[in-house]
XYZ file of N, CA, C and O in Angstrom:
320
model
N 104.407 99.081 35.136
C 102.980 98.878 35.290
C 102.298 100.248 35.246
O 102.588 101.103 36.075
N 101.425 100.466 34.287
C 100.730 101.759 34.225
C 99.785 101.948 35.412
O 99.090 101.019 35.798
N 99.820 103.130 35.977
C 98.921 103.456 37.090
C 98.320 104.819 36.814
O 99.016 105.736 36.407
N 97.032 104.942 37.079
C 96.371 106.225 36.875
C 95.943 106.862 38.191
O 95.479 107.983 38.198
N 96.103 106.147 39.290
C 95.673 106.687 40.582
C 96.629 107.774 41.061
O 97.833 107.725 40.813
N 96.070 108.743 41.762
C 96.879 109.803 42.363
C 97.520 109.329 43.665
O 98.619 109.724 44.007
N 96.761 108.484 44.401
C 97.293 107.920 45.635
C 96.497 106.687 46.024
O 95.435 106.416 45.456
N 97.018 105.943 46.995
C 96.420 104.697 47.457
C 96.226 104.763 48.963
O 97.019 105.390 49.666
N 95.183 104.093 49.444
C 94.939 104.045 50.885
C 94.405 102.670 51.267
O 93.960 101.907 50.409
N 94.468 102.363 52.567
C 93.911 101.117 53.085
C 92.788 101.456 54.057
O 92.720 102.567 54.582
N 91.919 100.474 54.298
C 90.790 100.704 55.210
C 91.288 100.860 56.650
O 92.410 100.453 56.983
N 90.472 101.443 57.491
C 90.871 101.775 58.853
C 91.111 100.555 59.739
O 91.743 100.674 60.787
N 90.631 99.390 59.331
C 90.848 98.181 60.136
C 92.028 97.346 59.637
O 92.303 96.272 60.163
N 92.742 97.830 58.642
C 93.866 97.100 58.066
C 94.958 96.894 59.112
O 95.365 97.830 59.798
N 95.450 95.663 59.230
C 96.458 95.323 60.234
C 97.818 94.982 59.626
O 98.623 94.286 60.247
N 98.098 95.480 58.414
C 99.393 95.213 57.796
C 100.549 95.651 58.700
O 101.566 94.953 58.802
N 100.411 96.791 59.357
C 101.486 97.329 60.195
C 101.842 96.374 61.337
O 103.002 96.334 61.768
N 100.886 95.589 61.817
C 101.170 94.621 62.877
C 102.163 93.560 62.426
O 102.754 92.870 63.254
N 102.321 93.403 61.118
C 103.213 92.393 60.552
C 104.402 93.028 59.830
O 105.075 92.385 59.032
N 104.644 94.307 60.109
C 105.793 94.991 59.526
C 105.639 95.322 58.056
O 106.623 95.453 57.341
N 104.388 95.458 57.604
C 104.114 95.733 56.190
C 103.315 97.013 56.036
O 102.634 97.455 56.960
N 103.369 97.594 54.853
C 102.599 98.798 54.554
C 102.327 98.868 53.053
O 102.950 98.162 52.269
N 101.404 99.723 52.678
C 101.133 100.020 51.275
C 101.709 101.403 50.990
O 101.417 102.363 51.703
N 102.534 101.503 49.966
C 103.088 102.796 49.563
C 101.949 103.652 49.027
O 101.280 103.264 48.076
N 101.718 104.801 49.630
C 100.575 105.633 49.253
C 100.705 106.247 47.861
O 99.711 106.634 47.263
N 101.921 106.320 47.327
C 102.112 106.898 45.989
C 102.059 105.858 44.875
O 101.597 106.141 43.780
N 102.557 104.639 45.164
C 102.631 103.613 44.121
C 101.650 102.465 44.298
O 101.378 101.730 43.363
N 101.153 102.278 45.529
C 100.276 101.146 45.812
C 101.030 99.863 46.071
O 100.433 98.811 46.290
N 102.360 99.912 46.070
C 103.180 98.721 46.287
C 103.105 98.262 47.736
O 103.117 99.073 48.667
N 103.083 96.947 47.941
C 103.222 96.357 49.262
C 104.704 96.346 49.587
O 105.525 95.917 48.774
N 105.079 96.865 50.768
C 106.490 96.909 51.126
C 106.662 96.796 52.625
O 105.679 96.864 53.378
N 107.899 96.631 53.051
C 108.194 96.586 54.476
C 107.949 97.957 55.096
O 108.241 98.989 54.479
N 107.432 97.954 56.314
C 107.201 99.199 57.031
C 108.548 99.832 57.387
O 109.572 99.146 57.494
N 108.556 101.125 57.566
C 109.777 101.859 57.912
C 110.379 101.262 59.178
O 109.684 101.027 60.166
N 111.669 100.998 59.120
C 112.372 100.446 60.271
C 112.393 98.923 60.320
O 113.065 98.350 61.165
N 111.674 98.255 59.419
C 111.640 96.788 59.394
C 112.561 96.263 58.294
O 112.558 96.783 57.191
N 113.295 95.229 58.613
C 114.163 94.598 57.620
C 113.601 93.267 57.152
O 114.071 92.709 56.176
N 112.595 92.753 57.899
C 111.952 91.492 57.548
C 110.458 91.610 57.805
O 110.015 92.471 58.571
N 109.684 90.745 57.198
C 108.250 90.684 57.488
C 108.101 90.341 58.962
O 108.748 89.431 59.469
N 107.288 91.100 59.669
C 107.094 90.892 61.097
C 108.104 91.627 61.959
O 108.011 91.590 63.175
N 109.068 92.289 61.343
C 110.106 93.042 62.072
C 110.797 92.172 63.121
O 111.111 92.632 64.215
N 110.965 90.887 62.813
C 111.598 89.923 63.722
C 110.819 89.717 65.018
O 111.349 89.188 65.980
N 109.552 90.125 65.058
C 108.714 89.906 66.249
C 107.692 88.798 66.024
O 107.217 88.206 66.962
N 107.320 88.558 64.778
C 106.287 87.583 64.450
C 106.948 86.288 63.995
O 107.721 86.283 63.039
N 106.674 85.189 64.686
C 107.254 83.902 64.322
C 106.178 82.862 64.037
O 106.498 81.698 63.823
N 104.926 83.262 64.053
C 103.827 82.358 63.753
C 103.265 82.670 62.370
O 103.383 83.804 61.892
N 102.646 81.682 61.758
C 101.980 81.915 60.469
C 100.879 82.955 60.673
O 100.295 83.060 61.755
N 100.630 83.743 59.631
C 99.582 84.752 59.722
C 98.926 84.953 58.363
O 99.471 84.598 57.320
N 97.749 85.522 58.406
C 97.035 85.928 57.201
C 96.286 87.204 57.550
O 95.616 87.273 58.582
N 96.423 88.211 56.727
C 95.766 89.497 56.964
C 95.179 89.991 55.644
O 95.787 89.852 54.593
N 93.964 90.521 55.715
C 93.293 91.074 54.532
C 92.954 92.529 54.777
O 92.550 92.908 55.877
N 93.128 93.337 53.738
C 92.826 94.768 53.800
C 92.182 95.201 52.491
O 92.455 94.620 51.444
N 91.370 96.232 52.581
C 90.845 96.856 51.371
C 91.810 97.960 50.959
O 92.120 98.849 51.752
N 92.295 97.874 49.736
C 93.186 98.898 49.188
C 92.385 99.696 48.163
O 91.771 99.121 47.266
N 92.383 101.005 48.312
C 91.636 101.869 47.397
C 92.600 102.728 46.589
O 93.499 103.365 47.146
N 92.413 102.696 45.281
C 93.157 103.575 44.371
C 92.278 104.795 44.122
O 91.131 104.656 43.692
N 92.813 105.966 44.397
C 92.072 107.219 44.247
C 92.578 107.928 42.997
O 93.702 108.436 42.977
N 91.748 107.954 41.942
C 92.142 108.656 40.720
C 91.742 110.123 40.819
O 92.523 111.008 40.491
N 90.515 110.365 41.259
C 90.027 111.717 41.539
C 89.199 111.618 42.813
O 89.056 110.541 43.387
N 88.617 112.723 43.237
C 87.792 112.683 44.450
C 86.525 111.845 44.256
O 85.928 111.387 45.223
N 86.133 111.612 43.010
C 84.920 110.829 42.749
C 85.182 109.512 42.022
O 84.285 108.693 41.901
N 86.394 109.307 41.535
C 86.717 108.069 40.819
C 87.723 107.268 41.648
O 88.874 107.675 41.816
N 87.248 106.148 42.206
C 88.100 105.266 42.996
C 87.824 103.815 42.615
O 86.794 103.504 42.016
N 88.747 102.965 42.983
C 88.571 101.533 42.789
C 89.157 100.833 44.003
O 90.253 101.166 44.450
N 88.407 99.876 44.544
C 88.834 99.178 45.749
C 88.965 97.685 45.480
O 88.129 97.103 44.794
N 90.011 97.094 46.042
C 90.243 95.651 45.925
C 90.707 95.123 47.275
O 91.281 95.862 48.080
N 90.465 93.848 47.518
C 90.926 93.220 48.754
C 92.302 92.616 48.512
O 92.520 91.884 47.546
N 93.231 92.950 49.391
C 94.579 92.396 49.367
C 94.690 91.432 50.543
O 94.411 91.808 51.680
N 95.086 90.198 50.285
C 95.319 89.222 51.344
C 96.781 88.809 51.308
O 97.299 88.434 50.258
N 97.423 88.920 52.458
C 98.826 88.539 52.594
C 98.893 87.405 53.603
O 98.358 87.511 54.706
N 99.546 86.318 53.215
C 99.736 85.171 54.095
C 101.226 84.916 54.228
O 101.962 84.959 53.241
N 101.664 84.683 55.450
C 103.087 84.452 55.662
C 103.324 83.440 56.767
O 102.431 83.128 57.563
N 104.519 82.914 56.794
C 104.904 82.000 57.864
C 106.395 82.150 58.123
O 107.162 82.572 57.246
N 106.803 81.825 59.326
C 108.194 81.947 59.718
C 109.006 80.831 59.064
O 108.585 79.688 59.005
N 110.187 81.214 58.573
C 111.057 80.228 57.939
C 112.491 80.554 58.331
O 112.913 81.707 58.292
N 113.229 79.538 58.713
C 114.619 79.747 59.098
C 115.461 78.592 58.593
O 115.035 77.440 58.598
N 116.651 78.924 58.128
C 117.574 77.903 57.675
C 118.519 77.474 58.789
O 119.316 76.576 58.631
N 118.440 78.145 59.931
C 119.272 77.780 61.081
C 120.722 78.166 60.892
O 121.133 78.678 59.864
N 121.490 77.908 61.909
C 122.923 78.215 61.881
C 123.698 76.968 61.482
O 123.334 75.860 61.865
N 124.800 77.160 60.764
C 125.612 75.985 60.379
C 126.317 75.365 61.549
O 126.493 75.886 62.568
């Protein structure tokens, strides 16, 4: 995927980290937060929805912002 941004950021009210998620500042990819192996870091077991503004910074004056919404719910296959 071609990208022209130098870096990516989220708005100050973004709550992705509360659900074990983050935006990679170099690629803009949504990924698990450091130290988490699952969404919610095994602490969140309820459905959730979180929205954040993600800004791609190409230069100090050229940016583009979009809203990212992530919705998730707990799912388990149980033990045999």
